[in-house]
Tab-separated table of C-alpha atoms and ligand atoms in Angstrom:
chain	number	residue	atom	x	y	z
A	94	MET	CA	23.548	39.876	4.332
A	95	LEU	CA	20.241	38.499	5.633
A	96	ASP	CA	18.856	38.123	2.103
A	97	ASP	CA	21.938	36.113	1.250
A	98	LEU	CA	21.384	33.871	4.277
A	99	LEU	CA	17.711	33.327	3.356
A	100	SER	CA	18.659	32.558	-0.201
A	101	ARG	CA	21.241	29.983	0.951
A	102	ASN	CA	18.554	28.454	3.168
A	103	ARG	CA	16.175	28.042	0.216
A	104	GLY	CA	18.950	26.387	-1.745
A	105	TRP	CA	19.762	24.010	1.121
A	106	SER	CA	16.094	23.099	1.607
A	107	ALA	CA	15.625	22.416	-2.110
A	108	THR	CA	18.762	20.241	-2.231
A	109	ARG	CA	17.608	18.215	0.751
A	110	ILE	CA	14.177	17.651	-0.766
A	111	SER	CA	15.700	16.603	-4.076
A	112	GLU	CA	17.935	14.093	-2.239
A	113	GLU	CA	15.142	12.712	-0.046
A	114	PRO	CA	11.580	13.917	-0.780
A	115	GLY	CA	10.280	12.907	2.679
A	116	TYR	CA	13.240	14.428	4.565
A	117	PHE	CA	11.499	17.331	6.315
A	118	ALA	CA	8.230	15.419	6.808
A	119	ARG	CA	10.231	12.738	8.644
A	120	LEU	CA	12.161	15.184	10.824
A	121	ALA	CA	9.056	17.267	11.585
A	122	THR	CA	7.300	14.372	13.308
A	123	ARG	CA	9.938	13.720	15.981
A	124	GLN	CA	13.609	13.940	16.888
A	125	SER	CA	15.546	10.983	18.211
A	126	PRO	CA	19.170	12.153	18.427
A	127	GLU	CA	21.744	9.718	19.767
A	128	PHE	CA	24.089	12.375	21.133
A	129	PHE	CA	23.896	15.360	23.438
A	130	TRP	CA	26.722	17.760	22.675
A	131	ILE	CA	28.020	20.381	25.095
A	132	GLY	CA	30.443	22.523	23.132
A	133	CYS	CA	31.920	25.965	22.628
A	134	SER	CA	29.963	28.750	20.892
A	135	ASP	CA	32.927	29.311	18.558
A	136	SER	CA	31.588	29.503	14.989
A	137	ARG	CA	34.341	27.146	13.807
A	138	VAL	CA	33.100	24.247	15.939
A	139	PRO	CA	29.502	23.489	14.874
A	140	ALA	CA	28.538	20.143	16.405
A	141	ASN	CA	26.721	18.673	13.408
A	142	VAL	CA	29.352	19.669	10.901
A	143	VAL	CA	32.511	18.562	12.725
A	144	ALA	CA	30.893	15.312	13.859
A	145	GLY	CA	29.560	14.666	10.353
A	146	LEU	CA	25.987	14.404	11.624
A	147	ASP	CA	22.713	15.469	10.009
A	148	PRO	CA	19.961	17.559	11.590
A	149	GLY	CA	18.066	15.354	14.037
A	150	GLU	CA	21.164	13.382	15.061
A	151	VAL	CA	22.653	15.567	17.794
A	152	PHE	CA	21.004	17.642	20.525
A	153	VAL	CA	23.194	20.647	21.235
A	154	HIS	CA	24.070	23.087	24.001
A	155	ARG	CA	26.867	25.556	23.376
A	156	ASN	CA	28.352	28.364	25.445
A	157	VAL	CA	31.576	30.341	25.603
A	158	ALA	CA	34.424	27.872	26.234
A	159	ASN	CA	32.025	24.948	26.890
A	160	VAL	CA	31.990	25.633	30.624
A	161	VAL	CA	29.805	23.374	32.750
A	162	HIS	CA	28.476	25.469	35.630
A	163	SER	CA	26.579	23.276	38.077
A	164	SER	CA	23.932	26.007	38.458
A	165	ASP	CA	23.472	26.859	34.753
A	166	MET	CA	19.720	26.383	34.289
A	167	ASN	CA	20.079	26.576	30.526
A	168	LEU	CA	22.529	23.689	30.377
A	169	LEU	CA	20.765	21.691	33.105
A	170	SER	CA	17.385	22.027	31.365
A	171	ALA	CA	18.871	20.817	28.098
A	172	LEU	CA	20.698	17.982	29.894
A	173	GLU	CA	17.549	16.862	31.685
A	174	PHE	CA	15.547	16.955	28.453
A	175	ALA	CA	18.286	15.041	26.636
A	176	VAL	CA	18.497	12.263	29.216
A	177	GLU	CA	14.902	11.988	30.363
A	178	ALA	CA	12.751	12.993	27.377
A	179	LEU	CA	14.982	12.085	24.440
A	180	SER	CA	16.583	9.065	26.184
A	181	ILE	CA	20.025	10.046	24.917
A	182	ARG	CA	22.737	7.687	26.137
A	183	GLU	CA	25.857	9.397	24.784
A	184	ILE	CA	26.776	12.795	26.192
A	185	ILE	CA	29.793	14.599	24.783
A	186	VAL	CA	31.609	17.523	26.322
A	187	CYS	CA	33.698	18.938	23.491
A	188	GLY	CA	36.323	21.631	23.769
A	189	HIS	CA	38.717	22.846	21.115
A	190	TYR	CA	42.309	23.930	20.777
A	191	GLY	CA	42.795	27.638	20.164
A	192	CYS	CA	39.717	28.492	22.266
A	193	GLY	CA	39.292	32.260	22.758
A	194	GLY	CA	37.411	31.700	26.026
A	195	VAL	CA	40.261	29.647	27.453
A	196	ARG	CA	42.720	32.296	26.284
A	197	ALA	CA	40.664	35.043	27.986
A	198	ALA	CA	40.728	33.033	31.216
A	199	THR	CA	44.534	33.061	31.164
A	200	GLU	CA	44.894	36.779	30.467
A	201	ASP	CA	45.341	39.446	33.061
A	202	LEU	CA	42.863	41.751	31.326
A	203	PRO	CA	39.261	42.695	32.175
A	204	HIS	CA	36.684	40.965	29.918
A	205	GLY	CA	33.491	42.107	31.655
A	206	LEU	CA	30.867	39.435	32.259
A	207	ALA	CA	33.015	36.814	30.583
A	208	ASP	CA	35.358	36.928	33.580
A	209	HIS	CA	32.527	35.608	35.764
A	210	TRP	CA	31.600	32.993	33.200
A	211	LEU	CA	35.201	31.824	32.757
A	212	GLU	CA	36.041	31.725	36.450
A	213	PRO	CA	36.058	27.870	36.614
A	214	ILE	CA	38.778	27.818	33.921
A	215	ARG	CA	40.814	30.384	35.838
A	216	ARG	CA	40.446	28.176	38.918
A	217	LEU	CA	41.582	25.132	36.925
A	218	SER	CA	44.674	26.973	35.726
A	219	ARG	CA	45.572	27.732	39.348
A	220	SER	CA	44.974	24.106	40.424
A	221	TYR	CA	47.154	22.750	37.615
A	222	ALA	CA	49.699	25.577	37.635
A	223	ILE	CA	52.670	23.210	38.090
A	224	ASP	CA	51.596	20.906	35.212
A	225	LEU	CA	50.901	23.873	32.960
A	226	THR	CA	54.302	25.478	33.502
A	227	GLN	CA	55.849	22.322	32.007
A	228	CYS	CA	54.293	23.114	28.621
A	229	ALA	CA	56.754	24.361	26.023
A	230	SER	CA	54.761	27.426	24.966
A	231	LEU	CA	51.850	29.618	25.998
A	232	GLU	CA	49.787	28.135	23.169
A	233	GLU	CA	50.490	24.608	24.397
A	234	GLN	CA	49.609	25.716	27.927
A	235	ARG	CA	46.240	27.039	26.775
A	236	ASP	CA	45.543	23.903	24.779
A	237	LYS	CA	46.324	21.786	27.834
A	238	LEU	CA	43.978	23.992	29.850
A	239	ALA	CA	41.276	23.467	27.187
A	240	GLU	CA	41.697	19.701	27.704
A	241	LEU	CA	41.505	20.087	31.496
A	242	ASN	CA	38.343	22.157	31.071
A	243	VAL	CA	36.745	19.300	29.106
A	244	VAL	CA	37.716	16.710	31.731
A	245	GLU	CA	36.306	18.991	34.433
A	246	GLY	CA	33.112	19.436	32.390
A	247	VAL	CA	32.707	15.652	32.096
A	248	ARG	CA	33.169	15.360	35.835
A	249	ARG	CA	30.625	18.094	36.578
A	250	VAL	CA	27.998	16.667	34.209
A	251	SER	CA	28.527	13.262	35.846
A	252	GLU	CA	27.949	14.704	39.283
A	253	THR	CA	24.591	16.318	38.453
A	254	PRO	CA	21.483	14.798	40.069
A	255	ILE	CA	20.222	14.262	36.500
A	256	LEU	CA	22.993	11.764	35.732
A	257	ARG	CA	22.954	10.231	39.192
A	258	ARG	CA	19.205	9.567	38.821
A	259	ALA	CA	19.701	8.068	35.368
A	260	TRP	CA	22.414	5.708	36.648
A	261	ALA	CA	20.266	4.793	39.675
A	262	ARG	CA	17.558	3.744	37.184
A	263	GLY	CA	20.148	1.517	35.510
A	264	GLU	CA	20.358	3.557	32.319
A	265	PRO	CA	23.654	3.084	30.451
A	266	VAL	CA	24.364	6.788	29.959
A	267	LYS	CA	27.972	7.704	29.209
A	268	VAL	CA	29.674	11.082	29.422
A	269	HIS	CA	32.628	11.506	27.074
A	270	GLY	CA	35.270	14.212	26.730
A	271	LEU	CA	36.510	15.188	23.264
A	272	ILE	CA	38.661	17.984	21.945
A	273	TYR	CA	38.608	19.382	18.430
A	274	GLY	CA	41.601	20.641	16.500
A	275	LEU	CA	40.914	23.776	14.480
A	276	LYS	CA	44.083	23.120	12.494
A	277	ASP	CA	43.223	19.604	11.294
A	278	GLY	CA	39.447	19.289	11.765
A	279	LEU	CA	39.860	16.194	13.926
A	280	LEU	CA	38.125	15.212	17.153
A	281	ARG	CA	40.292	13.511	19.771
A	282	ASN	CA	39.057	11.334	22.613
A	283	LEU	CA	40.465	12.535	25.933
A	284	ASP	CA	39.768	9.105	27.467
A	285	CYS	CA	37.882	10.485	30.432
A	286	THR	CA	34.556	8.744	29.818
A	287	VAL	CA	32.327	8.357	32.853
A	288	SER	CA	29.864	5.492	32.901
A	289	ARG	CA	27.551	4.764	35.851
A	290	GLY	CA	29.411	7.367	37.890
A	291	ILE	CA	32.827	5.757	37.335
A	292	PHE	CA	35.726	6.880	35.176
A	293	GLU	CA	36.120	4.142	32.546
A	294	GLU	CA	39.693	4.810	31.518
A	295	GLY	CA	42.173	6.283	33.959
A	296	GLU	CA	41.497	9.409	35.920
A	297	GLY	CA	41.396	11.778	33.005
A	298	LYS	CA	44.313	13.900	31.941
B	581	ZN	ZN1	36.061	28.174	22.216
């Protein structure tokens, strides 16, 4: 399996070099991505691939169910580096329909450590219980919860001291919320963008 992976890597590297001889030399000197992506670890939602971006174009943090914990040093370190060192101005929180993490948060089963990790989603499902019961099916309910989790993630990123400092410096950083459809490969804008600490369009969904 590993030999196969290494062989595919050699093929990919050779193709890249044949397409652009200076490709790796250019990328090796510096990265200047335009986007910081906070997404789910799900193997079907790789940031570069679904956004149609090349290496060097998106700085990425992924975790189970793209949860934004305000005390997650991993995420906060990446966020700070993205905003302050890489001067990224477009931050994307991206969830996806059919998310296993969201499903786990709605189940009455023990999932070990994941139950701690997914607690904010469980809390969201309690807060929006009335809205969620209006969904036609359990699948639709979970997809709605995945959207709410993205909107909440946008809100939490926007409330970090990192973003507040950036906005106080007058930097035009925006935090967007997108959701990806596994069934059609499309990204949808949830229209919950926050710019300079203010929701740009509505109050989210
Ligand atoms: Zn997921």
